[in-house]
PDB file of C-alpha atoms in Angstrom:
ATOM      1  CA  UNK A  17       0.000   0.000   0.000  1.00  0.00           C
ATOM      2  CA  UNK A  18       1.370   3.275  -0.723  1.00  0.00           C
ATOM      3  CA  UNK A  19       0.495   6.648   1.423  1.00  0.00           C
ATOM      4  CA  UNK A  20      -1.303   9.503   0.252  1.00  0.00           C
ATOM      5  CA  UNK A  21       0.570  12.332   1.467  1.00  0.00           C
ATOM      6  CA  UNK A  22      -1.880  14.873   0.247  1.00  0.00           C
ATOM      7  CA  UNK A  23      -4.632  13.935   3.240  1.00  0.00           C
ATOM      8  CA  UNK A  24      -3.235  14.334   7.254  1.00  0.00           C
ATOM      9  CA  UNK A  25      -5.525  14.646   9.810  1.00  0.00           C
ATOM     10  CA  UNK A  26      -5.621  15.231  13.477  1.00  0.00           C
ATOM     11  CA  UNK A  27      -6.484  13.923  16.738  1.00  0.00           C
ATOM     12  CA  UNK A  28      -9.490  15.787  18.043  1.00  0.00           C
ATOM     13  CA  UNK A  29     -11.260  16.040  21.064  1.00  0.00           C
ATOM     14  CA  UNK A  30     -12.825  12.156  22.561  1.00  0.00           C
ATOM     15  CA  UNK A  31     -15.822  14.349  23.707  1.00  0.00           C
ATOM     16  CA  UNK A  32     -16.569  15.064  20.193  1.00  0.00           C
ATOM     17  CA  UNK A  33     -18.245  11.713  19.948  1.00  0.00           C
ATOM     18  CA  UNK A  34     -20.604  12.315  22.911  1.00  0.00           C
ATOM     19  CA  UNK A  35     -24.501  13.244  20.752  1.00  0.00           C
ATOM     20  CA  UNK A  36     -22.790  11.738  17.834  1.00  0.00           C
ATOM     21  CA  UNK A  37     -25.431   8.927  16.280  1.00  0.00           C
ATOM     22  CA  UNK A  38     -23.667   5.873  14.317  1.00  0.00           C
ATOM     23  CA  UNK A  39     -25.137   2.486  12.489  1.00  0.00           C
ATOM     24  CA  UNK A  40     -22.643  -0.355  12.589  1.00  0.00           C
ATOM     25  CA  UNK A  41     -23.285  -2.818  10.219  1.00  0.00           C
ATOM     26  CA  UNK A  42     -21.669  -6.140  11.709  1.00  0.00           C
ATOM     27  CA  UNK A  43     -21.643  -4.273  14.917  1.00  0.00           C
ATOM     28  CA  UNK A  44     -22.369  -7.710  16.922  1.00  0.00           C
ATOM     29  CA  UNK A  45     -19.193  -9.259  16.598  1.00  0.00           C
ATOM     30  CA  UNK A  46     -15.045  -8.933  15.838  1.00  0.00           C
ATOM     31  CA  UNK A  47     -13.541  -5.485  15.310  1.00  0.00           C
ATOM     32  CA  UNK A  48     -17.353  -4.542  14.103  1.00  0.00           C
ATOM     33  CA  UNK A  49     -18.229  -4.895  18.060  1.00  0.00           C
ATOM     34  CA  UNK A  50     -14.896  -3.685  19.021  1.00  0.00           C
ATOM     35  CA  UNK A  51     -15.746  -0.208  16.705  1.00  0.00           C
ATOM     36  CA  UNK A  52     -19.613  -0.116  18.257  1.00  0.00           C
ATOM     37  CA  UNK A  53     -18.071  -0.218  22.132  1.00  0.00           C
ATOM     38  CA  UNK A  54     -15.797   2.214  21.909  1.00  0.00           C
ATOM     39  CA  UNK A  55     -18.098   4.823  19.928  1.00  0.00           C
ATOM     40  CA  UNK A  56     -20.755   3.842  22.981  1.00  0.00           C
ATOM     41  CA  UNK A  57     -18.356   4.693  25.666  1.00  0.00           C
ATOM     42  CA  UNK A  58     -17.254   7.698  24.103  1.00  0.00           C
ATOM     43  CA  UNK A  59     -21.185   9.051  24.727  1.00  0.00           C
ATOM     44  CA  UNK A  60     -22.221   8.438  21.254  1.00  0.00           C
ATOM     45  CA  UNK A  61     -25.498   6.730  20.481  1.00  0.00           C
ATOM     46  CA  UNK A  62     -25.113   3.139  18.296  1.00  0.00           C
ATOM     47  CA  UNK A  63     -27.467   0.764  16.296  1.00  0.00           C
ATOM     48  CA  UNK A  64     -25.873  -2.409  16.089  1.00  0.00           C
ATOM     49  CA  UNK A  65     -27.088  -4.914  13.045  1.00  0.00           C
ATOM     50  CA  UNK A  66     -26.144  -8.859  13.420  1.00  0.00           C
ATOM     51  CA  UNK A  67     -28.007 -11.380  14.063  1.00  0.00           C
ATOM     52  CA  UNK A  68     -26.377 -12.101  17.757  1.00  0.00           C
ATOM     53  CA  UNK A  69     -26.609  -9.423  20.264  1.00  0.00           C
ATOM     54  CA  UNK A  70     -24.496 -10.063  23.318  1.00  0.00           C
ATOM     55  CA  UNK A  71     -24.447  -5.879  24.653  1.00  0.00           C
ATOM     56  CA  UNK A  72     -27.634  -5.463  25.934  1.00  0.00           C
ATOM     57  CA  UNK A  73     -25.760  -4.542  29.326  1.00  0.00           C
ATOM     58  CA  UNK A  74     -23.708  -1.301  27.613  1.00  0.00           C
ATOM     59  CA  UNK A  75     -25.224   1.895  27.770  1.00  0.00           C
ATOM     60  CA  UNK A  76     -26.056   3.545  24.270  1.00  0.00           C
ATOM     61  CA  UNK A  77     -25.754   0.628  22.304  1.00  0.00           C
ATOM     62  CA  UNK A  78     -29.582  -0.886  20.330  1.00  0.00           C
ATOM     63  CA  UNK A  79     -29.649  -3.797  18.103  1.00  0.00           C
ATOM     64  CA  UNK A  80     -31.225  -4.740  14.800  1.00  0.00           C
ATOM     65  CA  UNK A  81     -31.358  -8.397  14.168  1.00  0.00           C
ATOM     66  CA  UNK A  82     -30.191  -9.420  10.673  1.00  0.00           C
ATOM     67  CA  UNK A  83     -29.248 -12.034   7.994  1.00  0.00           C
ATOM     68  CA  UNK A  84     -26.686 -10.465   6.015  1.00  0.00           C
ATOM     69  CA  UNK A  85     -26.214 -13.527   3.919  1.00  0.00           C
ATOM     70  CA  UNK A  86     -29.462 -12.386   2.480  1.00  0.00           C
ATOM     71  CA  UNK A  87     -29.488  -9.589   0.451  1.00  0.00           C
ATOM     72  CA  UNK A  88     -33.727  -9.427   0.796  1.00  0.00           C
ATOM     73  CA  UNK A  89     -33.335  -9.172   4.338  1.00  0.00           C
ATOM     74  CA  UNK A  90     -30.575  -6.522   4.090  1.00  0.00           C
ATOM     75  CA  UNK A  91     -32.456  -4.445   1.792  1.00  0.00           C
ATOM     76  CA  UNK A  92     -35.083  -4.492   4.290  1.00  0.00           C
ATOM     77  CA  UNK A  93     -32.740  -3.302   7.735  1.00  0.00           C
ATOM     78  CA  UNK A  94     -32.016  -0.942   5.099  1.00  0.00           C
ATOM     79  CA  UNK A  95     -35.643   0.682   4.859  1.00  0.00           C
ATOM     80  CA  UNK A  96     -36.255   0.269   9.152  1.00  0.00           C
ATOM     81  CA  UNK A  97     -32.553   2.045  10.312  1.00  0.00           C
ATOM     82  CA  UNK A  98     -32.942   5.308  11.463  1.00  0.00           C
ATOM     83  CA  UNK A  99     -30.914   6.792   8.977  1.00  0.00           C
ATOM     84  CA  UNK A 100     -32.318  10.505   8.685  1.00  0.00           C
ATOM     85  CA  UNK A 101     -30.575  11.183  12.042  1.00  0.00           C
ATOM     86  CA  UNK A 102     -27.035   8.967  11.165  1.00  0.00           C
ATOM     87  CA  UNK A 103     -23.863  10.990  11.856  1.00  0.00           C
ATOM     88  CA  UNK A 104     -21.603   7.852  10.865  1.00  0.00           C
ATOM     89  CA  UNK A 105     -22.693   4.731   9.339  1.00  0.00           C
ATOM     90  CA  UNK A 106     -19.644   2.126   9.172  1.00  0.00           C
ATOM     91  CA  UNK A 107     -19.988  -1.557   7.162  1.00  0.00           C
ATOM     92  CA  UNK A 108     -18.130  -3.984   9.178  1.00  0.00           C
ATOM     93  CA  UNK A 109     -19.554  -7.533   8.115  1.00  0.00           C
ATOM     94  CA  UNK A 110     -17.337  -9.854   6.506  1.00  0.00           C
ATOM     95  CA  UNK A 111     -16.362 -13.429   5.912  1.00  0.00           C
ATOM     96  CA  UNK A 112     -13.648 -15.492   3.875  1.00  0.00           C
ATOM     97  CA  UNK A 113     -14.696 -17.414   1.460  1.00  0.00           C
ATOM     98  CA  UNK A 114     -14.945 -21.642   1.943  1.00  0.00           C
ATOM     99  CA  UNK A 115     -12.429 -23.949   0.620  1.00  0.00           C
ATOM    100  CA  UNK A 116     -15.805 -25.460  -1.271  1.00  0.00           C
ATOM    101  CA  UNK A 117     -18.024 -22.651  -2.666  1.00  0.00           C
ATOM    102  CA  UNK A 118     -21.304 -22.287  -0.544  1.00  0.00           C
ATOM    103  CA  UNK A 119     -24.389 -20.517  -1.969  1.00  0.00           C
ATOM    104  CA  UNK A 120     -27.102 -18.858  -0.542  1.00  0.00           C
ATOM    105  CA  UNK A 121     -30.716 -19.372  -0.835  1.00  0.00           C
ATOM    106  CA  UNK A 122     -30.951 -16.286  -3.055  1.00  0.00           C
ATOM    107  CA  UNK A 123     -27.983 -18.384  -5.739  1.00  0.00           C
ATOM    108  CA  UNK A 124     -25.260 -16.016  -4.438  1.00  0.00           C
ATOM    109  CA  UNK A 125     -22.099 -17.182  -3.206  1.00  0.00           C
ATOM    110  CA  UNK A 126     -21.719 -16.372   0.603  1.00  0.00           C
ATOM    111  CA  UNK A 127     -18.454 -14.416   0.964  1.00  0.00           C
ATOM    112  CA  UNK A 128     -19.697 -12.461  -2.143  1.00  0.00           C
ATOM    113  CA  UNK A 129     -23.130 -11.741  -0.363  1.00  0.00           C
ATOM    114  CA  UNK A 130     -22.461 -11.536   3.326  1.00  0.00           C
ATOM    115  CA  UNK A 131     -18.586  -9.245   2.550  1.00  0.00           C
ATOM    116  CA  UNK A 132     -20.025  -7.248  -0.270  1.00  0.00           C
ATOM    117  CA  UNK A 133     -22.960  -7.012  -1.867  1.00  0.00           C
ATOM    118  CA  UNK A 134     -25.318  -6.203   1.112  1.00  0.00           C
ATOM    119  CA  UNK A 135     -23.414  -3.482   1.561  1.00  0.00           C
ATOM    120  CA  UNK A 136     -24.104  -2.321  -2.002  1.00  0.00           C
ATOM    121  CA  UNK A 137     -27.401  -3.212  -1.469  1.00  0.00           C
ATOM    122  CA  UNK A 138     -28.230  -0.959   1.798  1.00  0.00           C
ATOM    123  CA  UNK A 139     -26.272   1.918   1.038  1.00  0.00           C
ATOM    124  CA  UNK A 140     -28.394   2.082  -2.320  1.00  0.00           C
ATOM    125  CA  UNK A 141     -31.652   2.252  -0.014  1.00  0.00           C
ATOM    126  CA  UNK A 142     -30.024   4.631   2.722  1.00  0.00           C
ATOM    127  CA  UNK A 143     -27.802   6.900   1.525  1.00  0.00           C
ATOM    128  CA  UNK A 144     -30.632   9.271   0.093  1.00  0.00           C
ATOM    129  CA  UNK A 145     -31.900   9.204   3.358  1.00  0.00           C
ATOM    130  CA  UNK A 146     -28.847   9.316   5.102  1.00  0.00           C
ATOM    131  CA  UNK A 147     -28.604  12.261   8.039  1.00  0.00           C
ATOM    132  CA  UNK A 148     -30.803  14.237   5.999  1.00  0.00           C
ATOM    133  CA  UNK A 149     -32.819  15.095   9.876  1.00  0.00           C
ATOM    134  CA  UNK A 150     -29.882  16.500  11.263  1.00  0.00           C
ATOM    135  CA  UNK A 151     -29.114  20.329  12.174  1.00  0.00           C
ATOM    136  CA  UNK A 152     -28.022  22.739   8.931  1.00  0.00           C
ATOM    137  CA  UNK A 153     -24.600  23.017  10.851  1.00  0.00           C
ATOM    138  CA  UNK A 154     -23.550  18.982  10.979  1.00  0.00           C
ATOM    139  CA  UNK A 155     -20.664  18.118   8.506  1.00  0.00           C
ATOM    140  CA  UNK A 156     -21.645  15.586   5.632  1.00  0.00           C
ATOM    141  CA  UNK A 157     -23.031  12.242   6.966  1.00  0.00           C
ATOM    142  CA  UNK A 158     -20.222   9.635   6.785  1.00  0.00           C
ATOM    143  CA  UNK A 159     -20.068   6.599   5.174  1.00  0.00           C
ATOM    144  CA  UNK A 160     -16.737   3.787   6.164  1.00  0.00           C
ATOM    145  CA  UNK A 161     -16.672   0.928   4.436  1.00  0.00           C
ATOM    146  CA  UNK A 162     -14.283  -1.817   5.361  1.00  0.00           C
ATOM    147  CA  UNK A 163     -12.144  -4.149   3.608  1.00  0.00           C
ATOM    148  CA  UNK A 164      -8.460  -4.450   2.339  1.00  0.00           C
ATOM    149  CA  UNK A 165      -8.515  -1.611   0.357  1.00  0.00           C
ATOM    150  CA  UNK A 166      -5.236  -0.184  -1.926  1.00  0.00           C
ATOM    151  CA  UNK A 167      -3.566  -3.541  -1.917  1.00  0.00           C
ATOM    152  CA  UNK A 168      -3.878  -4.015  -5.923  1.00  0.00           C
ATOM    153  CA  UNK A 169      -7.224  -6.187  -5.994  1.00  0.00           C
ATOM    154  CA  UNK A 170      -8.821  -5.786  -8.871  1.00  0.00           C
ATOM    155  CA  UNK A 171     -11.243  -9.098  -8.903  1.00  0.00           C
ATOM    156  CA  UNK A 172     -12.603 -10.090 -12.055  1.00  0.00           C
ATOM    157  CA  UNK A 173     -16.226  -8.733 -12.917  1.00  0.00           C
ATOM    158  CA  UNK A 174     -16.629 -10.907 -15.536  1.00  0.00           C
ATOM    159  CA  UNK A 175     -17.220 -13.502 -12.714  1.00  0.00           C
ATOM    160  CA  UNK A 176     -18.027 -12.352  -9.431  1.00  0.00           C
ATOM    161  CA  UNK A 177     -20.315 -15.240  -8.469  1.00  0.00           C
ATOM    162  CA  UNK A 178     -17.562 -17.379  -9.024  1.00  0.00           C
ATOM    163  CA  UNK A 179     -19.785 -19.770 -11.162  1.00  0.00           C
ATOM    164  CA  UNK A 180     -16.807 -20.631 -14.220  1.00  0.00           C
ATOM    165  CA  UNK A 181     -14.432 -21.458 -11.761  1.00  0.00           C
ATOM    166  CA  UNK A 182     -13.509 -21.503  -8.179  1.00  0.00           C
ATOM    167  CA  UNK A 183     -10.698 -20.541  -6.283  1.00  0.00           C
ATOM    168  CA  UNK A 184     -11.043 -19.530  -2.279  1.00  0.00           C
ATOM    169  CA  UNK A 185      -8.683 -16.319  -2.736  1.00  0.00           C
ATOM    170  CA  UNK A 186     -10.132 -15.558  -6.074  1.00  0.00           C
ATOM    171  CA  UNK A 187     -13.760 -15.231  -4.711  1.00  0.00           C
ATOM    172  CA  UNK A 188     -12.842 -13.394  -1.560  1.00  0.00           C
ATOM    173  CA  UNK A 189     -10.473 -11.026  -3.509  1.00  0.00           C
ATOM    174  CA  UNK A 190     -13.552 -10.047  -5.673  1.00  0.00           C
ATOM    175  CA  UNK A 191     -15.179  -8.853  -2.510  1.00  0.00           C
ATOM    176  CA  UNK A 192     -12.019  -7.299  -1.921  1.00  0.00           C
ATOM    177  CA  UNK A 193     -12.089  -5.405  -5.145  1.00  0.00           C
ATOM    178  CA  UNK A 194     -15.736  -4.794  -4.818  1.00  0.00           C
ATOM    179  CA  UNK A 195     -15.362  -2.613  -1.657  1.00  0.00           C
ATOM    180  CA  UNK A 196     -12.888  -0.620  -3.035  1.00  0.00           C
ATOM    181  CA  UNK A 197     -15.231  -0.322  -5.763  1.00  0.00           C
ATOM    182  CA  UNK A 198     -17.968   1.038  -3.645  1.00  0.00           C
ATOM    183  CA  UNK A 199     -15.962   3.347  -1.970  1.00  0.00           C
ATOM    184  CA  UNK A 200     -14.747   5.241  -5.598  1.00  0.00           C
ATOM    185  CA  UNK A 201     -17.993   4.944  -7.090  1.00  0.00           C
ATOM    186  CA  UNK A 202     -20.298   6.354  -3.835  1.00  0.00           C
ATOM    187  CA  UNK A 203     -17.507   9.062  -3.672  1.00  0.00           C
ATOM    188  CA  UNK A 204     -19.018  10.577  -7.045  1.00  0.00           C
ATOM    189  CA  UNK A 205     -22.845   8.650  -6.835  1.00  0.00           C
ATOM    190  CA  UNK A 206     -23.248  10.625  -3.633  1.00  0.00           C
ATOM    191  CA  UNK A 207     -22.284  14.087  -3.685  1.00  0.00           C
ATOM    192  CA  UNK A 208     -23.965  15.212  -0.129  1.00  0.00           C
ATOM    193  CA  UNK A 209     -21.934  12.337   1.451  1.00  0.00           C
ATOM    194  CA  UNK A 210     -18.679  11.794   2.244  1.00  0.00           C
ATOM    195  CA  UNK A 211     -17.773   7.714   2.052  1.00  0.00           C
ATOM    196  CA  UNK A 212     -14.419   6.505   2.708  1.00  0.00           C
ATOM    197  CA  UNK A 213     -12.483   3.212   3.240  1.00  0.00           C
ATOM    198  CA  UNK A 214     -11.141   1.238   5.980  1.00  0.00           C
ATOM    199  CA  UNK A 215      -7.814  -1.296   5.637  1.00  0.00           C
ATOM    200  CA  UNK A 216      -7.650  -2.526   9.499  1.00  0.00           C
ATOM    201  CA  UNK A 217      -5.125  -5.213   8.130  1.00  0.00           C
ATOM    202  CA  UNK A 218      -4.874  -8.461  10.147  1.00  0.00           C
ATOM    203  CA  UNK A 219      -6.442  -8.949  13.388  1.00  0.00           C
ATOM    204  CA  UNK A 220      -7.827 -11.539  15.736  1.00  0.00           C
ATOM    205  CA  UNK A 221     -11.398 -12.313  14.641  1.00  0.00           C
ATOM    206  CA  UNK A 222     -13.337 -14.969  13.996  1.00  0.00           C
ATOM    207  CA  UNK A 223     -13.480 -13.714  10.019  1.00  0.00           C
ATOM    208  CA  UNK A 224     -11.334 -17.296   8.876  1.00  0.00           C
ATOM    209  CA  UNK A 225     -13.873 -19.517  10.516  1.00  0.00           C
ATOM    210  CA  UNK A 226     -15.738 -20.293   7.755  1.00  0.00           C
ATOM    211  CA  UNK A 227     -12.230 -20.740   5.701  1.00  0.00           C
ATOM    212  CA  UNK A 228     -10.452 -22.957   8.489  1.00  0.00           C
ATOM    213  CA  UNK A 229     -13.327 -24.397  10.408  1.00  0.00           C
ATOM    214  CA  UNK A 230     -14.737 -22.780  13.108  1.00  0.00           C
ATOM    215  CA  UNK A 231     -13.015 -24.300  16.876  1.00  0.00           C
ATOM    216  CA  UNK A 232     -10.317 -26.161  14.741  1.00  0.00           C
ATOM    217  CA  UNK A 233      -6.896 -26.619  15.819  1.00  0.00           C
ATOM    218  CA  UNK A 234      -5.505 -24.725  12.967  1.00  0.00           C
ATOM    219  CA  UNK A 235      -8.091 -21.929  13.325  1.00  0.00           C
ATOM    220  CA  UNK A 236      -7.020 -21.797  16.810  1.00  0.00           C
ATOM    221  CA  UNK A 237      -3.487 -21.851  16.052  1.00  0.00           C
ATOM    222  CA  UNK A 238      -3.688 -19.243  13.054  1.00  0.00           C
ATOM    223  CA  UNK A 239      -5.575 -16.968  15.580  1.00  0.00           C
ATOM    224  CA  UNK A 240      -2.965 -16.928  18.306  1.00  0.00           C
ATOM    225  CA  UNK A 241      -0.320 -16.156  15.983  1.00  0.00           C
ATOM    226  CA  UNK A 242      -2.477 -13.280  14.453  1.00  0.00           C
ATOM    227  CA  UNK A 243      -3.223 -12.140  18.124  1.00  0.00           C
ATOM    228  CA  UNK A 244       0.763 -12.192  19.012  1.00  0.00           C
ATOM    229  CA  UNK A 245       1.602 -10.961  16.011  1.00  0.00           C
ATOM    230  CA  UNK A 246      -1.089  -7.625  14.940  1.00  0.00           C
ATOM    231  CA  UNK A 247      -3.021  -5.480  16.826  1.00  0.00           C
ATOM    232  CA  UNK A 248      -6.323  -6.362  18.527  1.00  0.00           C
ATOM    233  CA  UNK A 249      -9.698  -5.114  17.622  1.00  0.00           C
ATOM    234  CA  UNK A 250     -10.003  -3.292  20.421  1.00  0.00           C
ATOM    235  CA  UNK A 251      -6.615  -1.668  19.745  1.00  0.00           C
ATOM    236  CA  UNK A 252      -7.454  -0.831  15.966  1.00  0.00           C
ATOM    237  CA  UNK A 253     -11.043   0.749  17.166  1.00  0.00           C
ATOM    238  CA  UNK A 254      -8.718   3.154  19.627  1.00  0.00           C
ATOM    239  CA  UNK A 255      -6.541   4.053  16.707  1.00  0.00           C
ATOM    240  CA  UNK A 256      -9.157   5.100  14.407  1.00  0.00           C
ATOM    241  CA  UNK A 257     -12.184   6.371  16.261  1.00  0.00           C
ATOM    242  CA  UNK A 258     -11.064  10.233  16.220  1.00  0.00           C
ATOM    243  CA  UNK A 259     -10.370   9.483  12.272  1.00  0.00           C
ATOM    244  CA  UNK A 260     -13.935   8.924  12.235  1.00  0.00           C
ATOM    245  CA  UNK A 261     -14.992  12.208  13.514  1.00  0.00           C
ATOM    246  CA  UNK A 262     -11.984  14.250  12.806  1.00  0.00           C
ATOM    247  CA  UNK A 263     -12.790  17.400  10.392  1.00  0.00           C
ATOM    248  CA  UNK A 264     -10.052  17.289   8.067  1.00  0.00           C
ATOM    249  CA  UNK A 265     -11.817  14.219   6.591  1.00  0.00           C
ATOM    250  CA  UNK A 266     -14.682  17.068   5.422  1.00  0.00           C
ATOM    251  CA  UNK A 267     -14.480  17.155   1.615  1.00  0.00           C
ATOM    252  CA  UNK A 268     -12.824  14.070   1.180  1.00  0.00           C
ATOM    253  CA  UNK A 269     -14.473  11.679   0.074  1.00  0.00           C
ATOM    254  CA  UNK A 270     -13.141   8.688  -1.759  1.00  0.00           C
ATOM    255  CA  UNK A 271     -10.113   8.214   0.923  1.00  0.00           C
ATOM    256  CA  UNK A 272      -8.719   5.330   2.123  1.00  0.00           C
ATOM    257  CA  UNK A 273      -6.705   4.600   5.491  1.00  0.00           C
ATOM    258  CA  UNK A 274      -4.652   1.833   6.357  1.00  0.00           C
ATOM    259  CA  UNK A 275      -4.541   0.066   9.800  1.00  0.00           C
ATOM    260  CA  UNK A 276      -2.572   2.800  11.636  1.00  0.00           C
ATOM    261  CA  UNK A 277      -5.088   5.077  10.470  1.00  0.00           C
ATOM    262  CA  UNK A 278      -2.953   6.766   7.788  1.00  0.00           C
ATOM    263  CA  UNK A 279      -4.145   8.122   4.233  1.00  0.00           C
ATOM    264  CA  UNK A 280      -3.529   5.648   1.856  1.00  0.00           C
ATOM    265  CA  UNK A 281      -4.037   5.779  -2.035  1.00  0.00           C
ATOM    266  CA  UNK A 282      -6.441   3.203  -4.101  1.00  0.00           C
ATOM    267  CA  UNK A 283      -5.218   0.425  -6.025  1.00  0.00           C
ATOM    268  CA  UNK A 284      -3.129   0.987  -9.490  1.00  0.00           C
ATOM    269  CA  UNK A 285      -6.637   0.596 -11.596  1.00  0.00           C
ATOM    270  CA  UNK A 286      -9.358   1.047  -9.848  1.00  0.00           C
ATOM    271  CA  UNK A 287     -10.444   4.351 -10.973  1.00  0.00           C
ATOM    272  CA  UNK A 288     -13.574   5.917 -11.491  1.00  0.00           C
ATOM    273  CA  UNK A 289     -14.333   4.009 -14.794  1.00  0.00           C
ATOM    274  CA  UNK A 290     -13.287   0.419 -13.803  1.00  0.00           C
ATOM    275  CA  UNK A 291     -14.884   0.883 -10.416  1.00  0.00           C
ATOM    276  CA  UNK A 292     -18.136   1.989 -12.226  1.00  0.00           C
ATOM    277  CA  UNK A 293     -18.376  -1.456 -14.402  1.00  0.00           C
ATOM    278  CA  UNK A 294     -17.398  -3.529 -11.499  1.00  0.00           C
ATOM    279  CA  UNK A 295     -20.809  -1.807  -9.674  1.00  0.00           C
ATOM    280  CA  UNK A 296     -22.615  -2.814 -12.676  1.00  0.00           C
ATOM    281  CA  UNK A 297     -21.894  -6.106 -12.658  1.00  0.00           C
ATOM    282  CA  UNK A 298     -22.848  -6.314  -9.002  1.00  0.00           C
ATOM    283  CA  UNK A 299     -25.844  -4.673  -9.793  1.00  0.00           C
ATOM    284  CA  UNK A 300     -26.900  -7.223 -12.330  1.00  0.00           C
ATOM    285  CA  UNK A 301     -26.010 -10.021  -9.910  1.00  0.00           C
ATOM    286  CA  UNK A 302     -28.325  -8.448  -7.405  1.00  0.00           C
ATOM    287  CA  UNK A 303     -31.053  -8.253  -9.535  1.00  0.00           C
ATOM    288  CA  UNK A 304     -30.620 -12.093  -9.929  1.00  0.00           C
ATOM    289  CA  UNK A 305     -31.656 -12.297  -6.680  1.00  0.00           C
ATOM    290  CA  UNK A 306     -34.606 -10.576  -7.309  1.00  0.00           C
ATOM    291  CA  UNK A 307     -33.556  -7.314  -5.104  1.00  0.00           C
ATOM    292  CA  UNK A 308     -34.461  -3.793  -6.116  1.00  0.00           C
ATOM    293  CA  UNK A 309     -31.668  -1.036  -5.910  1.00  0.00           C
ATOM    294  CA  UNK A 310     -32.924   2.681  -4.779  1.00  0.00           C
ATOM    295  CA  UNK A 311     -31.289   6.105  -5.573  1.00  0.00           C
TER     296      UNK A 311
END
């Protein structure tokens, strides 16, 4: 990844977050749940979707239950979140892809629906709504989507259902490529917003279960190296809350940050054009599924 020395920002004020409202998107588990605490202890009030809520004892934290896998029942959350009064609205959700492809019951494979394409599929339905019932004086409503982001993932549109062939880093890199895609093509779809992306790197989560097994011994033993070896969740939400709020971000939409929270520039490709037909090609494999996309 290389840095983009044109975009610094600073540290502001934790007590900046206190009034602040945020939707977390995968907010129930992993550095999702790790984001959703600390925004909650920092006085700021946060709508968790996931389909497991185990917070219901922190203050300022709610919960909408969800099946991401589905894209139906993510364009429905979509319609019920209270987005009018959203200051920050962050995708989190995110699997890796099986060493056998799975499938939905909508035809889509998983890592492709529950990593990418519901997120295409609720910001379409919210971001027209999104903090439009705030005061005349709040910045632009926020939009972080993360991923892995500026690490030369391109995918390959012609095939993002992975249906002519299929290779367990060749699926998950096109949700890899399709997040970055989202993030350059929202930048200029939604000019009242400002929508960035999020590289947190690697970090202890339960995001290879589905790839290693879920409790096996070489899950376990892949996540304690990972947790000796990077940063914890809980460390990475620290480093990048005040990047969410900070007001040098105003403006800037379309940037990308890396784990330490530092500007980093897209990936050698995915410009404006390429990241346009790699939206339409998810659009057309939503509409397979028989889901409707709003602007």
């Amino acid at each position: 990844m290389k840095r983009d020395l044109s975009l610094k920002w600073h540290n502001v004020d934790p007590g900046s977050l206190r009034g602040k409202r945020a939707i977390v998107v995968g907010g129930t588990g992993g550095v999702g749940r790790a984001v959703s605490q600390a925004l909650a202890a920092r006085g700021a009030q946060v709508t968790v979707v996931g389909q497991t809520f185990r917070d219901a004892d922190i203050a300022n934290l709610s919960f909408v239950q969800a099946d991401l896998s589905l894209l139906n029942d993510a364009e429905r959350v979509a319609r019920e979140l209270p987005a009018e009064q959203a200051d920050l609205f962050i995708f989190t959700t995110g699997i890796f892809a099986a060493p056998k492809r799975q499938v939905t019951a909508e035809g889509i494979e998983r890592d492709m629906a529950v990593s990418y394409l519901n997120r295409l599929v609720m910001l379409r339905n919210l971001a027209p709504r999104l903090g439009t019932q705030r005061s005349d004086s709040s910045p632009r409503a926020r939009v972080f989507i993360m991923g892995y982001p500026g690490t030369g993932q391109l995918g390959t549109p012609d095939d993002l259902n992975s249906e002519r062939a299929y290779k367990v880093m060749a699926a998950h890199m096109n949700t890899v490529a399709g997040n970055e895609a989202l993030v350059v093509d929202s930048a200029h779809r939604y000019p009242d917003l400002d929508v960035f992306g999020l590289n947190p790197g690697l970090i202890k989560s339960s995001i290879r279960s589905n790839l290693m097994g879920a409790d096996s011994l070489k899950h376990r033993i892949m996540e304690w190296l990972i947790g000796k070896l990077a940063p914890s969740a809980d460390n990475y939400a620290a480093r990048i809350l005040p990047l969410l709020v900070s007001p040098d971000l105003d403006q800037r939409s379309g940037a990308f940050f890396n784990r330490k929270a530092q500007a980093i520039l897209p990936s050698e490709g995915m410009n404006e054009a390429y990241a346009k037909r790699y939206i339409a090609a998810s659009e057309a494999l939503i509409a397979k599924a028989g889901v409707s996309l709003n602007d």
